[in-house]
Coordinates of C-alpha atoms in Angstrom, one line a residue:
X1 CA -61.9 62.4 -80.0
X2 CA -61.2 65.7 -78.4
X3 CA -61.7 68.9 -80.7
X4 CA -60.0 72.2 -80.6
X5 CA -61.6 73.4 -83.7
X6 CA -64.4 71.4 -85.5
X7 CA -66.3 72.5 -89.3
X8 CA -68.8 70.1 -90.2
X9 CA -71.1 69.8 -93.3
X10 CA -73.6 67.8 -94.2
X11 CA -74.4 66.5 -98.2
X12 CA -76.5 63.8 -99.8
X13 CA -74.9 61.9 -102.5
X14 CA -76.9 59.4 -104.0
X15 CA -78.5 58.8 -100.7
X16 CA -75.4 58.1 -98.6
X17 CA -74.7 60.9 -95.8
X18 CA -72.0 62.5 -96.3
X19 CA -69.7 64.4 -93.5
X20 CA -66.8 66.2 -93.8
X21 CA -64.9 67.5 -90.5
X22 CA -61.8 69.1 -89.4
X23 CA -60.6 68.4 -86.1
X24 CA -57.5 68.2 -83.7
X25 CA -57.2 64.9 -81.2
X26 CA -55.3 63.3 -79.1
X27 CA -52.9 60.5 -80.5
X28 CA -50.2 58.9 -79.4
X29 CA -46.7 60.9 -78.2
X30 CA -45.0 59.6 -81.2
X31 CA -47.3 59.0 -84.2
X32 CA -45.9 56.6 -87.0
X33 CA -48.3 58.3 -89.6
X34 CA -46.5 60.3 -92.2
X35 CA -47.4 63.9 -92.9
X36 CA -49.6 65.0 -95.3
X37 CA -50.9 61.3 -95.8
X38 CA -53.9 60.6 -96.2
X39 CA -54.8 57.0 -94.9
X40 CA -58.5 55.8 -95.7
X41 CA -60.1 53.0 -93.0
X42 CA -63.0 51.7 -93.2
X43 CA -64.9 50.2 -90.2
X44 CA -67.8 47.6 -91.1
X45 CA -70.2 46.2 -88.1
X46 CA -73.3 44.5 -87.6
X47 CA -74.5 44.0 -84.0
X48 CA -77.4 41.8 -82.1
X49 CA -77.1 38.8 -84.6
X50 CA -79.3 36.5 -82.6
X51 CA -78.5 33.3 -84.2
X52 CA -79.7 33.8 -88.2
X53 CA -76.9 32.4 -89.7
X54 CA -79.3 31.1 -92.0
X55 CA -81.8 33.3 -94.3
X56 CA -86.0 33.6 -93.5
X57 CA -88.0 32.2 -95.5
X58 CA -88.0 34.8 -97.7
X59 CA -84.6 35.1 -98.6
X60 CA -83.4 37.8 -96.0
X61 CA -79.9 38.1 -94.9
X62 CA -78.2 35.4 -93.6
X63 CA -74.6 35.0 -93.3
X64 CA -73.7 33.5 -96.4
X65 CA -75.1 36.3 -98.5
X66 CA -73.1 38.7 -95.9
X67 CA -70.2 36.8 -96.3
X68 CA -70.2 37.9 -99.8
X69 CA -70.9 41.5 -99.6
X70 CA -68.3 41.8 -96.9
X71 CA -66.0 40.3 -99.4
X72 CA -66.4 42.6 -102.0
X73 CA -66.1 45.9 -99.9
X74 CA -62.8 44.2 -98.8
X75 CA -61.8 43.5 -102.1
X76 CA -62.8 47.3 -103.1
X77 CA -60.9 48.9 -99.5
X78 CA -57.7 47.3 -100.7
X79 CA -57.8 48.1 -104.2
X80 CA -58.1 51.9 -102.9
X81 CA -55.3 51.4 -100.4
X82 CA -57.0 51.4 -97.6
X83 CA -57.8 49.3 -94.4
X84 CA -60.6 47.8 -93.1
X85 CA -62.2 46.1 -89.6
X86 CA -65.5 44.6 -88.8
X87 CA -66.6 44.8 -85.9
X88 CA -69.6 42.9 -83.8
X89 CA -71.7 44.5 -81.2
X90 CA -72.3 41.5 -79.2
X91 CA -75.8 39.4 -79.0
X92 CA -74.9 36.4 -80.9
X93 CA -76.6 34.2 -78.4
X94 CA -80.4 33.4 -78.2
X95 CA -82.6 33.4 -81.3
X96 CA -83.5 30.3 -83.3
X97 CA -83.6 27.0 -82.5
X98 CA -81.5 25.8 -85.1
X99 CA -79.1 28.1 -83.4
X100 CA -80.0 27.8 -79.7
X101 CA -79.8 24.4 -79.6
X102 CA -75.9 23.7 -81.2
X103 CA -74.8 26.6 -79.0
X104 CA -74.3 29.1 -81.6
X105 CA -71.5 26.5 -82.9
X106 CA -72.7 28.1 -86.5
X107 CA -73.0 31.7 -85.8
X108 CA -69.5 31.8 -84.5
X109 CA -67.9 29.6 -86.9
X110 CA -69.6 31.8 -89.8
X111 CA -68.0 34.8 -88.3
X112 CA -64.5 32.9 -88.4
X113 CA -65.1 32.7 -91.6
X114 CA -66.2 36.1 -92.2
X115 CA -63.0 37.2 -90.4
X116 CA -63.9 39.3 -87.9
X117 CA -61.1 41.4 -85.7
X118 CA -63.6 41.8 -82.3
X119 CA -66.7 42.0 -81.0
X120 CA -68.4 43.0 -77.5
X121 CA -69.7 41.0 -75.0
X122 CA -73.7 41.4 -75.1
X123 CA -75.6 40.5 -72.1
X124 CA -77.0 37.0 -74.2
X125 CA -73.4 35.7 -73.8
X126 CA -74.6 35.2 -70.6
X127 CA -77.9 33.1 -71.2
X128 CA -75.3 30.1 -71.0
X129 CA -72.9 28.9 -68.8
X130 CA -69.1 30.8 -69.3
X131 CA -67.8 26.9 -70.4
X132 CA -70.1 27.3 -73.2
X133 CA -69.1 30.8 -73.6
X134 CA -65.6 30.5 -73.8
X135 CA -66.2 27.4 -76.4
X136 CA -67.4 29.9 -78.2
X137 CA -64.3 32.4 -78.1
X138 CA -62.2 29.3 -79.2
X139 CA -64.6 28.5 -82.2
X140 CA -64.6 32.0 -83.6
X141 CA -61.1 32.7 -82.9
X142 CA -61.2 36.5 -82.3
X143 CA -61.4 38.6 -79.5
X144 CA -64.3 38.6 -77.3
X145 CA -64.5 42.1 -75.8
X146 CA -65.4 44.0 -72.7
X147 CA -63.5 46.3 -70.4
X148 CA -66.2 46.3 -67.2
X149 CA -67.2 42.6 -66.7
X150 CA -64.8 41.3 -64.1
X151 CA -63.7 38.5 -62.9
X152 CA -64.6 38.8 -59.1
X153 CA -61.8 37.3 -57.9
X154 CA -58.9 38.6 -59.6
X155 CA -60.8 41.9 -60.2
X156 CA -59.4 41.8 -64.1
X157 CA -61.3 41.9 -67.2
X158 CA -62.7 38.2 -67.6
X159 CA -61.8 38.5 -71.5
X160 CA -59.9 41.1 -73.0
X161 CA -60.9 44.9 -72.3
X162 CA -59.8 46.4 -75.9
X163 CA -57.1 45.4 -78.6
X164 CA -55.3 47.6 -80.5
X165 CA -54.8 47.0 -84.3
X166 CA -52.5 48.1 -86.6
X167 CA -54.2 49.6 -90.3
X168 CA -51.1 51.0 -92.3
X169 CA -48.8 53.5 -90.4
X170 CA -52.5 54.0 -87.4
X171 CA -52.4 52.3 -84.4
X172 CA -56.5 51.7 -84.0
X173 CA -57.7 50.9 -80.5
X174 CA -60.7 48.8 -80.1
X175 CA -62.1 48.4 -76.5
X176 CA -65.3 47.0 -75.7
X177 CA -68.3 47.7 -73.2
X178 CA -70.9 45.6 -72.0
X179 CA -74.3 47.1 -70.6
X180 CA -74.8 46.8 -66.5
X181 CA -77.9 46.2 -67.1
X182 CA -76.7 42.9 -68.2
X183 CA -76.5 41.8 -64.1
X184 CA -80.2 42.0 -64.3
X185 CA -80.7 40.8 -68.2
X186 CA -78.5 38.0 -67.8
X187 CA -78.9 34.1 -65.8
X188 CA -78.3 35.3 -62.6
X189 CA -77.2 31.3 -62.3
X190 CA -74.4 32.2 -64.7
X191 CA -73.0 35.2 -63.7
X192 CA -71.8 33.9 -60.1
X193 CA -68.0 34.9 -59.7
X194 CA -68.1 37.8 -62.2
X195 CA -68.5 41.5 -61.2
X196 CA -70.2 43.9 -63.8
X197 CA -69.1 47.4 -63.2
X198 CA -70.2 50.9 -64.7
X199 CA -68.6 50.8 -68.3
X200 CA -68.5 55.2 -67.9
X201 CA -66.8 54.7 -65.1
X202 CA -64.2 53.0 -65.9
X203 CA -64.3 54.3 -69.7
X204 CA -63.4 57.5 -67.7
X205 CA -59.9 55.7 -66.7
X206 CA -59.5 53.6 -69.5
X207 CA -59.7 56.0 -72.3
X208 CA -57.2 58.7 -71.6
X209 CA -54.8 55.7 -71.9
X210 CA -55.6 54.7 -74.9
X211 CA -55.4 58.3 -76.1
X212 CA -51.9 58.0 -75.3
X213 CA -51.5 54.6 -77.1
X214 CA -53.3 54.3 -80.0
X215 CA -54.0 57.3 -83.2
X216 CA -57.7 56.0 -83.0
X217 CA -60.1 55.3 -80.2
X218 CA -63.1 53.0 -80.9
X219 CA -65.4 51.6 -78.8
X220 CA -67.3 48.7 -79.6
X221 CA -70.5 48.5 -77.4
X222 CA -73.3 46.0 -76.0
X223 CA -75.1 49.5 -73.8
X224 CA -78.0 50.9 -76.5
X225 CA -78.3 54.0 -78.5
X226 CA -81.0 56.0 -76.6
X227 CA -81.9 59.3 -78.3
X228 CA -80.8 62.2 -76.7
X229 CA -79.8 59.8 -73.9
X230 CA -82.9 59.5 -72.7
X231 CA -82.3 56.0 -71.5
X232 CA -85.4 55.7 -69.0
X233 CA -85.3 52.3 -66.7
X234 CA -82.7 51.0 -68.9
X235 CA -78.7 51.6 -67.9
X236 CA -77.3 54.3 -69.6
X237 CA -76.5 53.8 -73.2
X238 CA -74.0 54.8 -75.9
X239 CA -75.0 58.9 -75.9
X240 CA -74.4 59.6 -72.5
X241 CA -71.1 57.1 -72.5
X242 CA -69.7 59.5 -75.6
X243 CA -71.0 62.6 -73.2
X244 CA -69.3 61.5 -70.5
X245 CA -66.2 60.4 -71.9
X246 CA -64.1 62.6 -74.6
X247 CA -62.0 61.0 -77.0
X248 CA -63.9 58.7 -78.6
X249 CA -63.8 58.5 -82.3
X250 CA -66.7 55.8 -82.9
X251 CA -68.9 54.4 -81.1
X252 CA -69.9 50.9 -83.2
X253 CA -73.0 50.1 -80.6
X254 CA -75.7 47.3 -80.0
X255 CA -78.2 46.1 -77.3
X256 CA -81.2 48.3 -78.1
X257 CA -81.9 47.0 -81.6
X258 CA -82.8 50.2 -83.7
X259 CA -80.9 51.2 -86.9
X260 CA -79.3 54.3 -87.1
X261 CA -78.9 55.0 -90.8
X262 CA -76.9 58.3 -89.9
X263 CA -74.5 58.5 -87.0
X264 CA -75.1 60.3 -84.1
X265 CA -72.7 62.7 -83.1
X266 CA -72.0 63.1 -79.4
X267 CA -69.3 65.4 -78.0
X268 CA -67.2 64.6 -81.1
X269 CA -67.7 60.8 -81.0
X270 CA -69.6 59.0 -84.1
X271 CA -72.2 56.3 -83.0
X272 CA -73.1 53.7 -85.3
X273 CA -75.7 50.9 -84.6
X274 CA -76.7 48.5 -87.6
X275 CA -80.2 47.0 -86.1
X276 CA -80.5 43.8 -85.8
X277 CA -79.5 40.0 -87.0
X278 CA -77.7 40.8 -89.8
X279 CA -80.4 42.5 -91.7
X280 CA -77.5 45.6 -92.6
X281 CA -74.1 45.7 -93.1
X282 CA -72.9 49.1 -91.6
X283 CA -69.9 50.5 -93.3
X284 CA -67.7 54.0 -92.2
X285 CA -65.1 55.0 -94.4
X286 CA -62.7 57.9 -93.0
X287 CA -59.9 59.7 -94.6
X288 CA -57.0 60.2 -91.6
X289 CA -54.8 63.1 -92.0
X290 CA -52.3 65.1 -90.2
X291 CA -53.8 63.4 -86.7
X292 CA -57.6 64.0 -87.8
X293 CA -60.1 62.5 -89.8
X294 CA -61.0 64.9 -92.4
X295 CA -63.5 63.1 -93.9
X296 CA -66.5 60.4 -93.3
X297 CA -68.8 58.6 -95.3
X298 CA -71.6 56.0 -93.7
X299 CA -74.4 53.7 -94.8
X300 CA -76.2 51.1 -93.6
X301 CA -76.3 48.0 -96.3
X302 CA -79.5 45.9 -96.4
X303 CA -78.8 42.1 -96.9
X304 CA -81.3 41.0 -99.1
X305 CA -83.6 42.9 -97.1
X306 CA -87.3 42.9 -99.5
X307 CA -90.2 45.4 -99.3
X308 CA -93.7 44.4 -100.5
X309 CA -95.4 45.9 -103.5
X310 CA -98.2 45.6 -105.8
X311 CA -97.8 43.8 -109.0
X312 CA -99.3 44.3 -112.9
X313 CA -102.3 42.3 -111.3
X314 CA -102.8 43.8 -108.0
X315 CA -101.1 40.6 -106.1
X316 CA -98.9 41.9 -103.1
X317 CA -94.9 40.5 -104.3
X318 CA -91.9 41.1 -102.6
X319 CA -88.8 42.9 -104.2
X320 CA -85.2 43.4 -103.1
X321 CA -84.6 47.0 -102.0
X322 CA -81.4 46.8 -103.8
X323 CA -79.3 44.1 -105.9
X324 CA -79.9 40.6 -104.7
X325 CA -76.4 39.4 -103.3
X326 CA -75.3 36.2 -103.8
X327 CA -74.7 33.7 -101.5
X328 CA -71.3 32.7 -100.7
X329 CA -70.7 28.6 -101.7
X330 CA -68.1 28.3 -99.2
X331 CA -70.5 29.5 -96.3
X332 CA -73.2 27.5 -97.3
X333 CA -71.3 24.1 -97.4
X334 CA -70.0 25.0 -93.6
X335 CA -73.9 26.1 -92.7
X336 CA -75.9 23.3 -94.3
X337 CA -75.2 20.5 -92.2
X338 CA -76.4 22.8 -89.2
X339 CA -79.3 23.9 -90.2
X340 CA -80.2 20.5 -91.4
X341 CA -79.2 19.1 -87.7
X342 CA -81.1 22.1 -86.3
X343 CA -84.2 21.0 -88.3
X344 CA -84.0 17.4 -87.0
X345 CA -83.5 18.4 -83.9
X346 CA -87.0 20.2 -83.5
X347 CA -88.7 17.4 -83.8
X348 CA -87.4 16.7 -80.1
X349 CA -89.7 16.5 -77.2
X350 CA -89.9 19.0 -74.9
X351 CA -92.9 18.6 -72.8
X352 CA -96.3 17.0 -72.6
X353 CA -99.9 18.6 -72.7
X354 CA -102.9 16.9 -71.5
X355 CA -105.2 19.3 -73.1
X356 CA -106.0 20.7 -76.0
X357 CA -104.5 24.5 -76.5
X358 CA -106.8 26.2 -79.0
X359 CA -105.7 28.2 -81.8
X360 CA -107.6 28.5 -84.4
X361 CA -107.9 30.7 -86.0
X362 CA -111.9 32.1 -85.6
X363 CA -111.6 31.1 -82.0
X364 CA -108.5 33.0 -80.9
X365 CA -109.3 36.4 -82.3
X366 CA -112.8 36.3 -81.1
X367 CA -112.8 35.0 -77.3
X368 CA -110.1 34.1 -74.5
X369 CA -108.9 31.0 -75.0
X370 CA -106.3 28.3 -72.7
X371 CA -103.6 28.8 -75.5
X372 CA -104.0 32.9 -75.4
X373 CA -103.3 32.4 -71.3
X374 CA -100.3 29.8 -72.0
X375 CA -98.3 32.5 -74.3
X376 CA -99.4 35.8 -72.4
X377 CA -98.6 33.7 -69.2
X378 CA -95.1 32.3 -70.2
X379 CA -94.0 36.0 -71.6
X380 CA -95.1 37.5 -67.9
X381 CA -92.9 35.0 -66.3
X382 CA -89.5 35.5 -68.5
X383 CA -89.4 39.0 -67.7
X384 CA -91.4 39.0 -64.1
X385 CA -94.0 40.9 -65.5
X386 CA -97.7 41.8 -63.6
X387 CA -99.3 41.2 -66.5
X388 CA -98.9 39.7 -70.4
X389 CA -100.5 40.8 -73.3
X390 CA -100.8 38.3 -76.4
X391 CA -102.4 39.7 -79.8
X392 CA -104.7 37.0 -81.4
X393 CA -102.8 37.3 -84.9
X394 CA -99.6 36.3 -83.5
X395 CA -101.5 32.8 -82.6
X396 CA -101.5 30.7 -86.1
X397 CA -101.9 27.5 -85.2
X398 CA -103.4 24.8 -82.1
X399 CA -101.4 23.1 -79.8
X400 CA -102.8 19.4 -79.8
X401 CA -103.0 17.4 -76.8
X402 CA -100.0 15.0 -75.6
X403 CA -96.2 15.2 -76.8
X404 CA -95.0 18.7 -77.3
X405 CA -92.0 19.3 -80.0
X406 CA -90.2 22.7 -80.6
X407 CA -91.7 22.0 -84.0
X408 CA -95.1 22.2 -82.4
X409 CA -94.4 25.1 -80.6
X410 CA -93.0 27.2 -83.6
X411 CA -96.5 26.3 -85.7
X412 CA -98.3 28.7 -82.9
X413 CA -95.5 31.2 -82.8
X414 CA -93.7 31.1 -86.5
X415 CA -92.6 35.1 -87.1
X416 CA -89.6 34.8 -84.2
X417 CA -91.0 38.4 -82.1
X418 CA -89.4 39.2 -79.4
X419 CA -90.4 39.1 -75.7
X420 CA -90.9 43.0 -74.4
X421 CA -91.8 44.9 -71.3
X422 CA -92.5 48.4 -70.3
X423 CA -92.7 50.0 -66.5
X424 CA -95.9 52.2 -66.5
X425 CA -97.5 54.6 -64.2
X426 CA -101.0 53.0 -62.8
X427 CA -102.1 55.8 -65.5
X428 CA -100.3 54.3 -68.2
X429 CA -101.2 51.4 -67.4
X430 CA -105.1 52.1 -67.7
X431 CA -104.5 54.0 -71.0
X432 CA -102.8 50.7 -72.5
X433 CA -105.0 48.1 -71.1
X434 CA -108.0 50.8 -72.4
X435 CA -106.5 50.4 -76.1
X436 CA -105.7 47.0 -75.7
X437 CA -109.2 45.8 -74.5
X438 CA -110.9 47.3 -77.0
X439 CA -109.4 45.7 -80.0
X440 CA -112.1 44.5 -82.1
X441 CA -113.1 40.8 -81.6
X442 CA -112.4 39.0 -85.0
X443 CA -109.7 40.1 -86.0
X444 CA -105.8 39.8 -85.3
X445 CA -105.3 42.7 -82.5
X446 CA -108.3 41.0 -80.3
X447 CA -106.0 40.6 -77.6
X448 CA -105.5 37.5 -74.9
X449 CA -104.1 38.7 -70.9
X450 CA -103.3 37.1 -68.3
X451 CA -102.4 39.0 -64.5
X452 CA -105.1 41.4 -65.4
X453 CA -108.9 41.6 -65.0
X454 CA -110.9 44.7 -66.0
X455 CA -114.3 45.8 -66.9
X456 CA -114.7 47.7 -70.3
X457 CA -117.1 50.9 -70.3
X458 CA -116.8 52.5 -73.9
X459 CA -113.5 52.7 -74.6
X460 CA -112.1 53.4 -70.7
X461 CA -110.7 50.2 -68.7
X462 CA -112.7 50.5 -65.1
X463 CA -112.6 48.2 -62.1
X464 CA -108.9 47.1 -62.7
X465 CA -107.1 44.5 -60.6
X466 CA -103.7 43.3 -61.0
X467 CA -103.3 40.0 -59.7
X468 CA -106.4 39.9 -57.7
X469 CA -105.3 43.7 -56.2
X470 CA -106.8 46.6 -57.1
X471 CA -104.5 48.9 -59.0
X472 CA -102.3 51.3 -56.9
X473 CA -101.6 54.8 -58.0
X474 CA -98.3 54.9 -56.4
X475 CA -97.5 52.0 -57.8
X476 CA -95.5 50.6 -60.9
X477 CA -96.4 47.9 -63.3
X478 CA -94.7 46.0 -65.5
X479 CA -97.0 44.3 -68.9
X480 CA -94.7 41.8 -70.9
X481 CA -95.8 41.7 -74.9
X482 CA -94.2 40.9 -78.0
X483 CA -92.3 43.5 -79.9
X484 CA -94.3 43.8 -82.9
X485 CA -97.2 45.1 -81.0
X486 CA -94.9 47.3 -79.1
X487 CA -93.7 49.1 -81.9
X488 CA -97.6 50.1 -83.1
X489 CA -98.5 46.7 -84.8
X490 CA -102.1 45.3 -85.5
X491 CA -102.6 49.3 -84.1
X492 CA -101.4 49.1 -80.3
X493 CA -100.2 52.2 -78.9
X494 CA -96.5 52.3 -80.1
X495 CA -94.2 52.2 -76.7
X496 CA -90.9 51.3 -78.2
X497 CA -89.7 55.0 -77.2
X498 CA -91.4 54.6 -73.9
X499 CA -88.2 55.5 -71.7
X500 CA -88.7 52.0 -69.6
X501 CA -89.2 49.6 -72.7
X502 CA -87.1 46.9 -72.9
X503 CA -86.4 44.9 -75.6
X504 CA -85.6 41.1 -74.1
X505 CA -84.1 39.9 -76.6
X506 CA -85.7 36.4 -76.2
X507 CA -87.5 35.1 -79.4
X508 CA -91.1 34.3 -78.1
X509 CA -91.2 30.5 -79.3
X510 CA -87.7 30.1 -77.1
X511 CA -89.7 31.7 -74.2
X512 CA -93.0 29.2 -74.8
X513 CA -90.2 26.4 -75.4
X514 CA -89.4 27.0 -72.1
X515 CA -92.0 27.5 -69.8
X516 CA -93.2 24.5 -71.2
X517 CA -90.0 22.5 -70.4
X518 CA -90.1 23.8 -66.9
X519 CA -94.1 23.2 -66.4
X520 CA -94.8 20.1 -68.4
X521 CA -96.9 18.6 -68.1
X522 CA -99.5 20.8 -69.1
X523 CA -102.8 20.9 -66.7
X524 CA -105.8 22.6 -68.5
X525 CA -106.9 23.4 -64.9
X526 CA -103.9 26.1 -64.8
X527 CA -104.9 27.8 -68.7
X528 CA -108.4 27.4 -68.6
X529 CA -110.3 31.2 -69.6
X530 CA -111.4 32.9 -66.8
X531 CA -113.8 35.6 -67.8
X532 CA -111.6 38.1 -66.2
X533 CA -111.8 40.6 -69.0
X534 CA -115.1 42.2 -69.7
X535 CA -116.0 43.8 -72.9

């Protein structure tokens, strides 16, 4: 959106931000809208879905419960006379098995049935061959997204670069953009032929045309929302795309996982982002006038989401934040019979151990053990990683000698973290693994490495080799961990605004699944504790 003139002012009503703006932009050369109209849209978006088409097992979102609150806003937009479109920020690939192994077959059929108008390509599309991909497209039956990932031999858009919809008299542009870091995020053994180019460099083209085309301009984005832009090691993100690029009404964004529960406003473009697998709903409304939207109103909706409090009798309970929604019939009946095949289909072997991986319990969070190496290992080698760090509490059960099952695998890892990693200094590094060593043995932060050996004096990390060299201090290194105790849990140092973290994406049972597919069978010889750590 390009300004001439711009008041803004901020309210709370009933906990809902409020903004009201006056502006001048750039529409089309001969607008259909009638003057002095006011036409209300409303934009609704979820992003980096990540296979939970079905609810945890604590009744938390889920698409059949979104399928009903989506519904109702509907329902509630039309009655007003207005218009809506939802909008996906890409990441539908890669999270449960129950999803992982039909292909996302549910996920996308849910969102058929959720009806909705577009989404961006997110750098998990790629996790799979572009057959499976593309069966994907024709199973949702919307628009896949993305204006900067080519096909290398035509030099076109592999799927469409934007649509534009029509919502009353308003053309509405939607274009998408896919992060570049998604050439280095993405199966490099799936992303021969296509060519992934700078999405602000060729936003910087393909805008000013749509300016000239459509009454609205919104991009829907797989790139991050980095504050301030401050997007470290990872490609630039949503901030410095509205920075660099003027007219841009909304930015409905992905990739980076956080939720932003008011827009950031960037050079007069609003950027939404709705965390992650469907936990929120997020909803804009806008009043359009006279070429300018006059007014805005955003929230993010939890899905069931539940907090934990204290009852009458002291026992810990979890409540709803707000009114439980219910869960659509219709969505359910189309669900069930995948998540019942996914069940079954867990039971499947996938590799074969001839040792016993220790887990329990007062072992784990007490002493290195084979199982602690196995996790901390596989994580290091999904994201190459120098070293991986495992907390003991994240470890809830053995994994017994012989056949391995996905079943198996998701007893040891049940809370579905994700894979992490961070670029530090050879200082950072020593203040981390300092913290880290010095969890307390016995409890859940006690913490399993593997790349790594160190001797602990007080609370300092000394004599510190990094697969068997002594650290460098002109050198980076990269530590792969699960994103819980990134973001400050069992009381790590919190990195998650580190400007190098990276959050994979890949569930850490999915990452175990694998390395044991790929390594099986098991040899004890290549887990077995090595004393490297000394506390």
């Amino acid at each position: 959106m390009k300004f001439t003139k711009r008041i803004t002012m901020h309210l709370a009503i009933a906990g809902v931000a409020l903004s009201v703006t006056a502006c001048s932009m750039m529409g089309p050369q001969q607008p259909d809208w009638q003057e002095d109209k006011e036409y209300r849209v409303t934009i609704l978006h979820t992003n980096d879905h990540h296979g939970r088409f079905w609810q945890n097992r604590n009744g938390e979102y889920g698409m059949a419960a979104r399928k009903t609150l989506i519904d109702n806003i509907r329902e509630e937009v039309a009655l007003d006379n207005g218009n809506s479109l939802l909008l996906s920020g890409g990441d539908i690939n890669t999270g449960v098995p129950e999803s992982d192994l039909q292909d996302a077959e549910p996920d996308f059929r849910g969102m058929k049935m959720l009806k909705y108008d577009a989404m961006a390509l997110g750098n998990h599309e790629f996790d799979n061959p572009l057959s499976v991909l593309k069966k994907q497209q024709e199973w949702a039956g919307f628009p896949f997204l993305s204006a900067n990932i080519l096909d290398e031999k035509t030099g076109k858009p592999l799927f469409d670069a934007y649509k534009i919809f029509q919502a009353d008299d308003l053309k509405v542009a939607v274009v998408g953009f896919t992060t570049d870091d998604t050439i280095k995020l993405g199966n490099p053994e799936f992303l021969d032929g296509i060519k992934i180019e700078s999405p602000i460099e060729v936003a910087k083209t393909l805008i000013p045309k749509l300016r000239k085309q459509a009454d609205l301009v919104i991009a829907v984005t797989h790139m991050g929302h980095y504050k301030n832009g401050e997007h470290g090691g990872n490609a630039p993100g949503d901030v410095a795309l509205a920075r660099a690029v003027p007219g841009i009404d909304v930015v409905v964004g992905g990739h980076s996982q956080n939720p932003l529960f008011e827009p950031d406003e960037q050079n007069g473009t609003l950027i939404l982002q709705a965390h992650e697998w469907g936990k929120y709903v997020g909803r804009l409304d806008f009043i359009y006038k006279n070429g300018d939207i006059v007014a805005s109103e955003y929230r993010l909706i939890p899905v069931n989401l539940k907090k934990k409090i204290k009852d009458a009798e002291g026992n810990s309970v979890r409540v709803f934040l707000e009114d439980e929604i219910a869960q659509d019939p219709a969505m359910l009946e189309m669900l069930t019979p995948f998540q019942e095949k996914g069940q079954t289909e867990l039971n499947v072997e996938i590799g074969f151990s001839d040792v016993d991986f220790v887990g329990e319990r007062s072992i784990v969070r007490s002493e290195e053990t084979n199982l602690g190496n196995l996790i901390a290992i596989a994580m290091k080698d999904k994201v190459n990683a120098d070293i991986g760090i495992m907390n003991s509490g994240g470890i809830r059960d053995n994994l017994e000698k012989g056949v391995v099952t996905y079943k198996s695998v998701l007893k040891v890892q049940p809370f579905g973290n994700m894979v992490s990693y961070v670029d530090f200094t050879a200082a950072e590094l020593t203040d981390y693994l300092s913290a880290a060593a010095a969890k307390q043995a016995g409890t859940g932060a006690f913490a399993q490495f593997d790349g790594v050996s160190l001797t602990l004096v007080g609370d300092t990390a000394t004599n510190i080799m990094v697969n068997g060299e002594a650290l460098d201090a002109n050198q980076t290194y990269r530590i792969a961990l699960n994103n819980y105790t990134a973001s400050g849990g069992d009381g790590y140092p919190k990195i998650v605004d580190h400007p190098n973290y990276v959050n994979s994406g890949y569930v850490d049972a999915d990452v175990m699944v694998e390395y044991i597919q790929n390594h099986s069978p098991l040899k004890a010889a290549d887990f077995a504790p090595t004393g490297d750590v000394i506390r």
